[in-house]
Amino acid sequence: MVVNDLNLKTLKLRWIETLNEQSVWTSNDEVLGWLYKMTGRKLNVSSEALGRFFDQLDFMRAQVTSLHFGEPPDLERLQERLQGVTLTINEQHHQHGMPLLMARQASTSDGDVLRCVCDTLLMQFAAFLSEALENEGSPKIVRCEGLFREGAAGRKRLGTLPAERESAWRAEISLIHEAEPRVANEIQRCEDLFVLSSKARFCSDACRFATFQISKQLKEPGYMKEKQRRYRNRKEKQ
């Protein structure tokens, strides 16, 4: 892989982080920019090839959802997708975002670079799923409980679950369930996934704060107006 002057020491291809990235992508250009950071190459690939990349990510997201809700993951389709995937040691792992253990790349073409990214992510995910199914004490993947406002017109992200599957995740949040339908439709649940820890509910402090704000607004409808009034009063006294 061709590597340019990139500061990629902290960026590595990981399946969880990739699903989280996908949840905020809104255009193919953003995806290609991310792939450049991972591979060190500006890939020129077809929309069909990118579509297969999205399909791989959507498949993994669907299996995580099934696992979370106690449903059997689709191991038959996973087996089909793993056919032909072989592994190799990446001696240039310190130079770009691809990990030390990665899928073997058939050629140096842009299409095969993208296919290598897909296969590497699938290999990582298969290893996680195997551990999760074999060992009840293995680390669990959970989803952030953070909330944010986004109306139907703003839902243009490339990495979202079908509505019927997303509704199961939304049902876990009592604030959404208890809100009026019009308000609930504008409140979305953060899509970030992470490894469960004893105290973790949010992916970031920003998500925690946004959720607190929404919670206060729903429980105390005049909260934001009062907060803005106090802010204006402070500014006037300065």
PDB file of C-alpha atoms in Angstrom:
ATOM      1  CA  MET A   1       0.000   0.000   0.000  1.00  0.00           C
ATOM      2  CA  VAL A   2       1.189   3.518  -0.810  1.00  0.00           C
ATOM      3  CA  VAL A   3       1.535   5.629   2.326  1.00  0.00           C
ATOM      4  CA  ASN A   4       1.792   9.394   2.268  1.00  0.00           C
ATOM      5  CA  ASP A   5       2.711  11.869   5.004  1.00  0.00           C
ATOM      6  CA  LEU A   6      -0.090  10.984   7.441  1.00  0.00           C
ATOM      7  CA  ASN A   7      -0.134  11.049  11.184  1.00  0.00           C
ATOM      8  CA  LEU A   8      -1.857   7.715  11.641  1.00  0.00           C
ATOM      9  CA  LYS A   9      -0.227   6.419  14.805  1.00  0.00           C
ATOM     10  CA  THR A  10      -3.463   6.570  16.774  1.00  0.00           C
ATOM     11  CA  LEU A  11      -5.746   5.350  13.947  1.00  0.00           C
ATOM     12  CA  LYS A  12      -6.182   1.626  13.481  1.00  0.00           C
ATOM     13  CA  LEU A  13      -8.815  -0.352  11.646  1.00  0.00           C
ATOM     14  CA  ARG A  14     -11.130  -1.906  14.234  1.00  0.00           C
ATOM     15  CA  TRP A  15     -14.605  -3.272  13.572  1.00  0.00           C
ATOM     16  CA  ILE A  16     -16.366  -1.502  16.476  1.00  0.00           C
ATOM     17  CA  GLU A  17     -14.840   1.885  15.673  1.00  0.00           C
ATOM     18  CA  THR A  18     -15.689   1.395  11.994  1.00  0.00           C
ATOM     19  CA  LEU A  19     -19.362   0.778  12.774  1.00  0.00           C
ATOM     20  CA  ASN A  20     -19.318   3.923  14.905  1.00  0.00           C
ATOM     21  CA  GLU A  21     -17.749   5.877  12.052  1.00  0.00           C
ATOM     22  CA  GLN A  22     -20.371   4.565   9.643  1.00  0.00           C
ATOM     23  CA  SER A  23     -23.166   5.892  11.848  1.00  0.00           C
ATOM     24  CA  VAL A  24     -22.112   9.494  11.132  1.00  0.00           C
ATOM     25  CA  TRP A  25     -21.145   9.228   7.452  1.00  0.00           C
ATOM     26  CA  THR A  26     -23.452  11.208   5.188  1.00  0.00           C
ATOM     27  CA  SER A  27     -21.722  10.902   1.805  1.00  0.00           C
ATOM     28  CA  ASN A  28     -19.388   8.663  -0.175  1.00  0.00           C
ATOM     29  CA  ASP A  29     -16.744  11.400  -0.031  1.00  0.00           C
ATOM     30  CA  GLU A  30     -16.637  11.084   3.761  1.00  0.00           C
ATOM     31  CA  VAL A  31     -16.210   7.319   3.414  1.00  0.00           C
ATOM     32  CA  LEU A  32     -13.378   7.724   0.912  1.00  0.00           C
ATOM     33  CA  GLY A  33     -11.705  10.238   3.230  1.00  0.00           C
ATOM     34  CA  TRP A  34     -11.842   7.725   6.069  1.00  0.00           C
ATOM     35  CA  LEU A  35     -10.480   4.965   3.812  1.00  0.00           C
ATOM     36  CA  TYR A  36      -7.588   7.254   2.909  1.00  0.00           C
ATOM     37  CA  LYS A  37      -6.715   7.584   6.576  1.00  0.00           C
ATOM     38  CA  MET A  38      -6.859   3.805   7.031  1.00  0.00           C
ATOM     39  CA  THR A  39      -4.982   2.715   3.908  1.00  0.00           C
ATOM     40  CA  GLY A  40      -2.858   5.719   2.963  1.00  0.00           C
ATOM     41  CA  ARG A  41      -4.375   5.647  -0.541  1.00  0.00           C
ATOM     42  CA  LYS A  42      -6.969   7.785  -2.258  1.00  0.00           C
ATOM     43  CA  LEU A  43      -9.117   4.985  -3.589  1.00  0.00           C
ATOM     44  CA  ASN A  44     -10.982   5.256  -6.861  1.00  0.00           C
ATOM     45  CA  VAL A  45     -13.702   2.630  -6.541  1.00  0.00           C
ATOM     46  CA  SER A  46     -17.177   2.233  -7.968  1.00  0.00           C
ATOM     47  CA  SER A  47     -20.424   2.916  -6.145  1.00  0.00           C
ATOM     48  CA  GLU A  48     -21.089  -0.822  -6.357  1.00  0.00           C
ATOM     49  CA  ALA A  49     -17.838  -1.582  -4.525  1.00  0.00           C
ATOM     50  CA  LEU A  50     -18.690   0.931  -1.816  1.00  0.00           C
ATOM     51  CA  GLY A  51     -22.140  -0.638  -1.639  1.00  0.00           C
ATOM     52  CA  ARG A  52     -20.560  -4.017  -0.875  1.00  0.00           C
ATOM     53  CA  PHE A  53     -18.480  -2.334   1.840  1.00  0.00           C
ATOM     54  CA  PHE A  54     -21.633  -0.852   3.413  1.00  0.00           C
ATOM     55  CA  ASP A  55     -23.340  -4.227   3.145  1.00  0.00           C
ATOM     56  CA  GLN A  56     -20.505  -5.807   5.134  1.00  0.00           C
ATOM     57  CA  LEU A  57     -20.847  -3.206   7.871  1.00  0.00           C
ATOM     58  CA  ASP A  58     -24.639  -3.519   7.908  1.00  0.00           C
ATOM     59  CA  PHE A  59     -24.303  -7.292   8.279  1.00  0.00           C
ATOM     60  CA  MET A  60     -22.038  -6.919  11.313  1.00  0.00           C
ATOM     61  CA  ARG A  61     -24.333  -4.314  12.883  1.00  0.00           C
ATOM     62  CA  ALA A  62     -27.315  -6.642  12.406  1.00  0.00           C
ATOM     63  CA  GLN A  63     -25.471  -9.529  14.104  1.00  0.00           C
ATOM     64  CA  VAL A  64     -24.499  -7.331  17.061  1.00  0.00           C
ATOM     65  CA  THR A  65     -28.153  -6.369  17.397  1.00  0.00           C
ATOM     66  CA  SER A  66     -29.254 -10.027  17.301  1.00  0.00           C
ATOM     67  CA  LEU A  67     -26.634 -10.968  19.887  1.00  0.00           C
ATOM     68  CA  HIS A  68     -27.694  -8.135  22.193  1.00  0.00           C
ATOM     69  CA  PHE A  69     -31.349  -9.148  22.131  1.00  0.00           C
ATOM     70  CA  GLY A  70     -30.679 -12.848  22.654  1.00  0.00           C
ATOM     71  CA  GLU A  71     -31.346 -13.879  19.063  1.00  0.00           C
ATOM     72  CA  PRO A  72     -29.106 -16.347  17.191  1.00  0.00           C
ATOM     73  CA  PRO A  73     -26.677 -14.605  14.832  1.00  0.00           C
ATOM     74  CA  ASP A  74     -26.659 -15.698  11.201  1.00  0.00           C
ATOM     75  CA  LEU A  75     -23.657 -18.020  11.275  1.00  0.00           C
ATOM     76  CA  GLU A  76     -24.479 -19.488   7.872  1.00  0.00           C
ATOM     77  CA  ARG A  77     -24.175 -16.102   6.169  1.00  0.00           C
ATOM     78  CA  LEU A  78     -21.054 -15.360   8.197  1.00  0.00           C
ATOM     79  CA  GLN A  79     -19.527 -18.598   6.918  1.00  0.00           C
ATOM     80  CA  GLU A  80     -20.400 -17.631   3.347  1.00  0.00           C
ATOM     81  CA  ARG A  81     -18.775 -14.223   3.752  1.00  0.00           C
ATOM     82  CA  LEU A  82     -15.624 -15.729   5.249  1.00  0.00           C
ATOM     83  CA  GLN A  83     -15.046 -18.062   2.309  1.00  0.00           C
ATOM     84  CA  GLY A  84     -11.849 -17.155   0.543  1.00  0.00           C
ATOM     85  CA  VAL A  85     -10.591 -14.852   3.317  1.00  0.00           C
ATOM     86  CA  THR A  86      -6.969 -15.597   4.174  1.00  0.00           C
ATOM     87  CA  LEU A  87      -4.773 -13.821   6.682  1.00  0.00           C
ATOM     88  CA  THR A  88      -1.337 -12.303   6.554  1.00  0.00           C
ATOM     89  CA  ILE A  89       1.043 -10.388   8.783  1.00  0.00           C
ATOM     90  CA  ASN A  90       1.202  -6.737   7.811  1.00  0.00           C
ATOM     91  CA  GLU A  91       4.808  -5.671   8.277  1.00  0.00           C
ATOM     92  CA  GLN A  92       3.882  -2.052   7.493  1.00  0.00           C
ATOM     93  CA  HIS A  93       1.278  -1.825  10.260  1.00  0.00           C
ATOM     94  CA  HIS A  94       3.161   1.001  11.956  1.00  0.00           C
ATOM     95  CA  GLN A  95       2.909   3.169   8.826  1.00  0.00           C
ATOM     96  CA  HIS A  96      -0.849   3.309   8.307  1.00  0.00           C
ATOM     97  CA  GLY A  97      -4.181   2.313   9.806  1.00  0.00           C
ATOM     98  CA  MET A  98      -4.251  -1.346   8.807  1.00  0.00           C
ATOM     99  CA  PRO A  99      -3.519  -3.702  11.733  1.00  0.00           C
ATOM    100  CA  LEU A 100      -0.708  -6.199  12.156  1.00  0.00           C
ATOM    101  CA  LEU A 101      -2.999  -9.165  11.403  1.00  0.00           C
ATOM    102  CA  MET A 102      -5.064  -8.441   8.335  1.00  0.00           C
ATOM    103  CA  ALA A 103      -6.721 -10.108   5.354  1.00  0.00           C
ATOM    104  CA  ARG A 104      -4.451 -10.971   2.466  1.00  0.00           C
ATOM    105  CA  GLN A 105      -4.720  -8.561  -0.455  1.00  0.00           C
ATOM    106  CA  ALA A 106      -5.092 -10.206  -3.866  1.00  0.00           C
ATOM    107  CA  SER A 107      -3.496  -7.333  -5.796  1.00  0.00           C
ATOM    108  CA  THR A 108      -2.566  -3.673  -5.468  1.00  0.00           C
ATOM    109  CA  SER A 109      -5.712  -2.467  -7.275  1.00  0.00           C
ATOM    110  CA  ASP A 110      -7.975  -0.003  -5.491  1.00  0.00           C
ATOM    111  CA  GLY A 111     -10.803  -2.521  -5.568  1.00  0.00           C
ATOM    112  CA  ASP A 112      -8.683  -5.149  -3.829  1.00  0.00           C
ATOM    113  CA  VAL A 113      -7.515  -2.632  -1.229  1.00  0.00           C
ATOM    114  CA  LEU A 114     -11.156  -1.973  -0.348  1.00  0.00           C
ATOM    115  CA  ARG A 115     -11.890  -5.700  -0.360  1.00  0.00           C
ATOM    116  CA  CYS A 116      -8.963  -6.200   2.021  1.00  0.00           C
ATOM    117  CA  VAL A 117     -10.471  -3.629   4.401  1.00  0.00           C
ATOM    118  CA  CYS A 118     -13.835  -5.443   4.233  1.00  0.00           C
ATOM    119  CA  ASP A 119     -12.294  -8.853   4.858  1.00  0.00           C
ATOM    120  CA  THR A 120     -10.125  -7.621   7.718  1.00  0.00           C
ATOM    121  CA  LEU A 121     -13.133  -6.136   9.483  1.00  0.00           C
ATOM    122  CA  LEU A 122     -15.126  -9.329   8.964  1.00  0.00           C
ATOM    123  CA  MET A 123     -12.263 -11.433  10.312  1.00  0.00           C
ATOM    124  CA  GLN A 124     -12.068  -9.252  13.435  1.00  0.00           C
ATOM    125  CA  PHE A 125     -15.827  -9.450  13.910  1.00  0.00           C
ATOM    126  CA  ALA A 126     -15.889 -13.237  13.465  1.00  0.00           C
ATOM    127  CA  ALA A 127     -13.260 -13.585  16.199  1.00  0.00           C
ATOM    128  CA  PHE A 128     -15.354 -11.420  18.540  1.00  0.00           C
ATOM    129  CA  LEU A 129     -18.563 -13.328  17.749  1.00  0.00           C
ATOM    130  CA  SER A 130     -16.866 -16.683  18.299  1.00  0.00           C
ATOM    131  CA  GLU A 131     -15.671 -15.605  21.739  1.00  0.00           C
ATOM    132  CA  ALA A 132     -19.065 -14.140  22.625  1.00  0.00           C
ATOM    133  CA  LEU A 133     -20.917 -17.341  21.726  1.00  0.00           C
ATOM    134  CA  GLU A 134     -18.432 -19.709  23.357  1.00  0.00           C
ATOM    135  CA  ASN A 135     -17.791 -17.851  26.598  1.00  0.00           C
ATOM    136  CA  GLU A 136     -20.567 -16.266  28.646  1.00  0.00           C
ATOM    137  CA  GLY A 137     -17.973 -14.270  30.562  1.00  0.00           C
ATOM    138  CA  SER A 138     -16.530 -12.627  27.443  1.00  0.00           C
ATOM    139  CA  PRO A 139     -16.738  -8.827  27.122  1.00  0.00           C
ATOM    140  CA  LYS A 140     -20.168  -7.636  26.016  1.00  0.00           C
ATOM    141  CA  ILE A 141     -20.782  -4.987  23.377  1.00  0.00           C
ATOM    142  CA  VAL A 142     -23.371  -2.399  24.389  1.00  0.00           C
ATOM    143  CA  ARG A 143     -24.776   0.713  22.787  1.00  0.00           C
ATOM    144  CA  CYS A 144     -24.513   4.233  24.130  1.00  0.00           C
ATOM    145  CA  GLU A 145     -27.633   5.449  25.929  1.00  0.00           C
ATOM    146  CA  GLY A 146     -27.081   9.001  24.754  1.00  0.00           C
ATOM    147  CA  LEU A 147     -29.867  10.961  23.092  1.00  0.00           C
ATOM    148  CA  PHE A 148     -29.856  13.737  20.509  1.00  0.00           C
ATOM    149  CA  ARG A 149     -32.451  15.611  18.488  1.00  0.00           C
ATOM    150  CA  GLU A 150     -32.710  14.967  14.763  1.00  0.00           C
ATOM    151  CA  GLY A 151     -35.909  15.226  12.755  1.00  0.00           C
ATOM    152  CA  ALA A 152     -36.852  12.850   9.940  1.00  0.00           C
ATOM    153  CA  ALA A 153     -35.541  15.299   7.321  1.00  0.00           C
ATOM    154  CA  GLY A 154     -32.079  15.172   8.888  1.00  0.00           C
ATOM    155  CA  ARG A 155     -31.670  11.390   8.806  1.00  0.00           C
ATOM    156  CA  LYS A 156     -29.284  11.109   5.901  1.00  0.00           C
ATOM    157  CA  ARG A 157     -26.582   9.030   7.555  1.00  0.00           C
ATOM    158  CA  LEU A 158     -25.308   5.946   5.735  1.00  0.00           C
ATOM    159  CA  GLY A 159     -25.118   3.598   8.717  1.00  0.00           C
ATOM    160  CA  THR A 160     -28.563   3.080  10.223  1.00  0.00           C
ATOM    161  CA  LEU A 161     -30.541  -0.019  11.097  1.00  0.00           C
ATOM    162  CA  PRO A 162     -33.924  -0.792   9.536  1.00  0.00           C
ATOM    163  CA  ALA A 163     -36.683   0.960  11.487  1.00  0.00           C
ATOM    164  CA  GLU A 164     -38.051  -2.233  13.021  1.00  0.00           C
ATOM    165  CA  ARG A 165     -34.633  -3.180  14.430  1.00  0.00           C
ATOM    166  CA  GLU A 166     -33.828   0.334  15.582  1.00  0.00           C
ATOM    167  CA  SER A 167     -37.149   0.428  17.471  1.00  0.00           C
ATOM    168  CA  ALA A 168     -35.907  -2.387  19.717  1.00  0.00           C
ATOM    169  CA  TRP A 169     -32.874  -0.319  20.740  1.00  0.00           C
ATOM    170  CA  ARG A 170     -35.065   2.748  21.249  1.00  0.00           C
ATOM    171  CA  ALA A 171     -37.445   0.783  23.452  1.00  0.00           C
ATOM    172  CA  GLU A 172     -34.649   0.367  26.000  1.00  0.00           C
ATOM    173  CA  ILE A 173     -34.676   4.114  26.712  1.00  0.00           C
ATOM    174  CA  SER A 174     -37.612   5.029  28.937  1.00  0.00           C
ATOM    175  CA  LEU A 175     -37.386   8.739  28.063  1.00  0.00           C
ATOM    176  CA  ILE A 176     -38.146   7.997  24.428  1.00  0.00           C
ATOM    177  CA  HIS A 177     -40.898   5.540  25.316  1.00  0.00           C
ATOM    178  CA  GLU A 178     -42.608   8.021  27.645  1.00  0.00           C
ATOM    179  CA  ALA A 179     -42.370  11.093  25.391  1.00  0.00           C
ATOM    180  CA  GLU A 180     -45.227  12.268  23.197  1.00  0.00           C
ATOM    181  CA  PRO A 181     -45.076  10.688  19.699  1.00  0.00           C
ATOM    182  CA  ARG A 182     -44.207  13.993  17.987  1.00  0.00           C
ATOM    183  CA  VAL A 183     -41.368  14.655  20.424  1.00  0.00           C
ATOM    184  CA  ALA A 184     -40.180  11.046  20.461  1.00  0.00           C
ATOM    185  CA  ASN A 185     -39.846  11.089  16.679  1.00  0.00           C
ATOM    186  CA  GLU A 186     -37.268  13.884  16.950  1.00  0.00           C
ATOM    187  CA  ILE A 187     -35.217  12.136  19.634  1.00  0.00           C
ATOM    188  CA  GLN A 188     -32.627   9.653  18.403  1.00  0.00           C
ATOM    189  CA  ARG A 189     -30.414   7.270  20.320  1.00  0.00           C
ATOM    190  CA  CYS A 190     -26.664   7.509  19.829  1.00  0.00           C
ATOM    191  CA  GLU A 191     -25.455   4.608  17.682  1.00  0.00           C
ATOM    192  CA  ASP A 192     -21.973   4.228  19.153  1.00  0.00           C
ATOM    193  CA  LEU A 193     -21.039   0.734  20.357  1.00  0.00           C
ATOM    194  CA  PHE A 194     -18.440  -0.020  22.993  1.00  0.00           C
ATOM    195  CA  VAL A 195     -17.281  -2.740  25.379  1.00  0.00           C
ATOM    196  CA  LEU A 196     -19.404  -2.891  28.513  1.00  0.00           C
ATOM    197  CA  SER A 197     -17.832  -1.664  31.741  1.00  0.00           C
ATOM    198  CA  SER A 198     -19.324  -1.377  35.204  1.00  0.00           C
ATOM    199  CA  LYS A 199     -20.087   2.341  34.944  1.00  0.00           C
ATOM    200  CA  ALA A 200     -20.297   3.043  31.204  1.00  0.00           C
ATOM    201  CA  ARG A 201     -23.604   4.276  29.779  1.00  0.00           C
ATOM    202  CA  PHE A 202     -22.394   6.959  27.405  1.00  0.00           C
ATOM    203  CA  CYS A 203     -19.725   7.033  24.723  1.00  0.00           C
ATOM    204  CA  SER A 204     -18.544  10.533  25.680  1.00  0.00           C
ATOM    205  CA  ASP A 205     -19.087  13.461  28.023  1.00  0.00           C
ATOM    206  CA  ALA A 206     -20.727  15.357  25.145  1.00  0.00           C
ATOM    207  CA  CYS A 207     -23.300  12.581  24.757  1.00  0.00           C
ATOM    208  CA  ARG A 208     -23.903  12.527  28.508  1.00  0.00           C
ATOM    209  CA  PHE A 209     -24.482  16.295  28.575  1.00  0.00           C
ATOM    210  CA  ALA A 210     -26.821  16.288  25.558  1.00  0.00           C
ATOM    211  CA  THR A 211     -28.870  13.516  27.166  1.00  0.00           C
ATOM    212  CA  PHE A 212     -29.093  15.449  30.419  1.00  0.00           C
ATOM    213  CA  GLN A 213     -30.370  18.483  28.523  1.00  0.00           C
ATOM    214  CA  ILE A 214     -33.028  16.475  26.703  1.00  0.00           C
ATOM    215  CA  SER A 215     -34.072  14.751  29.917  1.00  0.00           C
ATOM    216  CA  LYS A 216     -34.530  18.091  31.666  1.00  0.00           C
ATOM    217  CA  GLN A 217     -36.511  19.478  28.739  1.00  0.00           C
ATOM    218  CA  LEU A 218     -38.889  16.503  28.723  1.00  0.00           C
ATOM    219  CA  LYS A 219     -39.404  16.471  32.473  1.00  0.00           C
ATOM    220  CA  GLU A 220     -39.457  20.257  32.853  1.00  0.00           C
ATOM    221  CA  PRO A 221     -40.767  21.862  29.616  1.00  0.00           C
ATOM    222  CA  GLY A 222     -39.717  25.349  30.716  1.00  0.00           C
ATOM    223  CA  TYR A 223     -36.159  24.322  31.571  1.00  0.00           C
ATOM    224  CA  MET A 224     -34.441  25.646  28.444  1.00  0.00           C
ATOM    225  CA  LYS A 225     -36.337  28.935  28.435  1.00  0.00           C
ATOM    226  CA  GLU A 226     -35.400  29.504  32.055  1.00  0.00           C
ATOM    227  CA  LYS A 227     -31.784  28.595  31.379  1.00  0.00           C
ATOM    228  CA  GLN A 228     -31.629  31.023  28.459  1.00  0.00           C
ATOM    229  CA  ARG A 229     -33.253  33.758  30.577  1.00  0.00           C
ATOM    230  CA  ARG A 230     -30.627  33.339  33.320  1.00  0.00           C
ATOM    231  CA  TYR A 231     -27.876  33.412  30.701  1.00  0.00           C
ATOM    232  CA  ARG A 232     -29.177  36.672  29.220  1.00  0.00           C
ATOM    233  CA  ASN A 233     -29.420  38.199  32.671  1.00  0.00           C
ATOM    234  CA  ARG A 234     -25.775  37.314  33.414  1.00  0.00           C
ATOM    235  CA  LYS A 235     -24.667  38.795  30.096  1.00  0.00           C
ATOM    236  CA  GLU A 236     -26.555  42.028  30.771  1.00  0.00           C
ATOM    237  CA  LYS A 237     -24.870  42.416  34.177  1.00  0.00           C
ATOM    238  CA  GLN A 238     -21.364  41.975  32.786  1.00  0.00           C
TER     239      GLN A 238
END
